[in-house]
Amino acid sequence: MDFIFLLSSTRKLVQLETRIWTKKQILIELYKHPKGLTGSELSDLTGVTILTIRPRTSELKLLNLIVDTEKNKNNEGGKPESIYKLRSETLLEEFDIDVSEHKRNTK
């Protein structure tokens, strides 16, 4: 019984850490790309599936860390996707992200 509880608790902790890591990667990529990125672009840049990216962008929007620019960009399949931007660089401190470690894309 204790082993099963420990295994379940460990699995939940790993899932939580993975979600936090994914959110950090999204924030870093949005910092590096100030013009904004779509979910598909975030997926490509982070190596995380779009099915994992989408709920994390929704959570980050609810936390007011990122904004939906209300602009769309067509993905590879020709379907429109929202473009997300970082609300403010100063919010990165809440995730212990040191912006000096990440180069911004000026294109």
Tab-separated table of C-alpha atoms in Angstrom, residues 33-97:
chain	number	residue	atom	x	y	z
A	33	HIS	CA	10.578	36.336	-29.807
A	34	PRO	CA	8.994	39.661	-28.784
A	35	LYS	CA	6.807	39.792	-31.906
A	36	GLY	CA	4.993	36.705	-30.605
A	37	LEU	CA	4.601	33.037	-31.440
A	38	THR	CA	1.796	30.603	-32.175
A	39	GLY	CA	1.257	27.372	-30.286
A	40	SER	CA	2.738	25.402	-33.197
A	41	GLU	CA	5.824	27.606	-33.234
A	42	LEU	CA	6.194	27.186	-29.471
A	43	SER	CA	5.879	23.441	-29.953
A	44	ASP	CA	8.585	23.425	-32.627
A	45	LEU	CA	10.956	25.573	-30.566
A	46	THR	CA	10.515	23.703	-27.287
A	47	GLY	CA	10.206	20.181	-28.657
A	48	VAL	CA	6.983	19.757	-26.677
A	49	THR	CA	3.847	18.513	-28.435
A	50	ILE	CA	1.146	21.007	-29.329
A	51	LEU	CA	-1.251	18.989	-27.147
A	52	THR	CA	0.945	19.857	-24.152
A	53	ILE	CA	1.586	23.460	-25.231
A	54	ARG	CA	-2.075	24.453	-25.608
A	55	PRO	CA	-3.168	23.896	-21.987
A	56	ARG	CA	0.006	25.591	-20.706
A	57	THR	CA	-0.666	28.690	-22.835
A	58	SER	CA	-4.227	28.755	-21.479
A	59	GLU	CA	-2.883	28.585	-17.917
A	60	LEU	CA	-0.329	31.324	-18.604
A	61	LYS	CA	-3.084	33.523	-20.088
A	62	LEU	CA	-5.228	33.004	-16.975
A	63	LEU	CA	-2.230	33.987	-14.846
A	64	ASN	CA	-1.839	37.154	-16.975
A	65	LEU	CA	1.721	36.198	-17.876
A	66	ILE	CA	1.058	36.070	-21.616
A	67	VAL	CA	-1.485	37.718	-23.867
A	68	ASP	CA	-3.330	36.615	-26.963
A	69	THR	CA	-2.550	39.365	-29.471
A	70	GLU	CA	-5.930	38.766	-31.153
A	71	LYS	CA	-3.955	38.268	-34.360
A	72	ASN	CA	-3.736	34.970	-36.164
A	73	LYS	CA	-1.137	33.250	-38.272
A	74	ASN	CA	-1.815	30.202	-40.423
A	75	ASN	CA	-0.074	27.025	-39.337
A	76	GLU	CA	1.415	24.435	-41.709
A	77	GLY	CA	-2.047	22.973	-42.232
A	78	GLY	CA	-3.407	26.371	-43.254
A	79	LYS	CA	-5.496	26.798	-40.099
A	80	PRO	CA	-5.334	30.082	-38.169
A	81	GLU	CA	-3.615	30.056	-34.778
A	82	SER	CA	-3.487	32.745	-32.133
A	83	ILE	CA	-0.234	34.618	-31.652
A	84	TYR	CA	0.893	34.926	-28.030
A	85	LYS	CA	3.199	37.505	-26.508
A	86	LEU	CA	4.851	37.884	-23.147
A	87	ARG	CA	2.960	40.463	-21.064
A	88	SER	CA	6.086	41.825	-19.363
A	89	GLU	CA	9.727	40.826	-18.958
A	90	THR	CA	9.577	41.556	-15.244
A	91	LEU	CA	7.111	38.699	-14.781
A	92	LEU	CA	9.876	36.251	-15.690
A	93	GLU	CA	11.406	36.780	-12.260
A	94	GLU	CA	8.446	34.931	-10.732
A	95	PHE	CA	9.670	31.826	-12.563
A	96	ASP	CA	13.328	32.429	-11.666
A	97	ILE	CA	14.190	33.052	-15.301
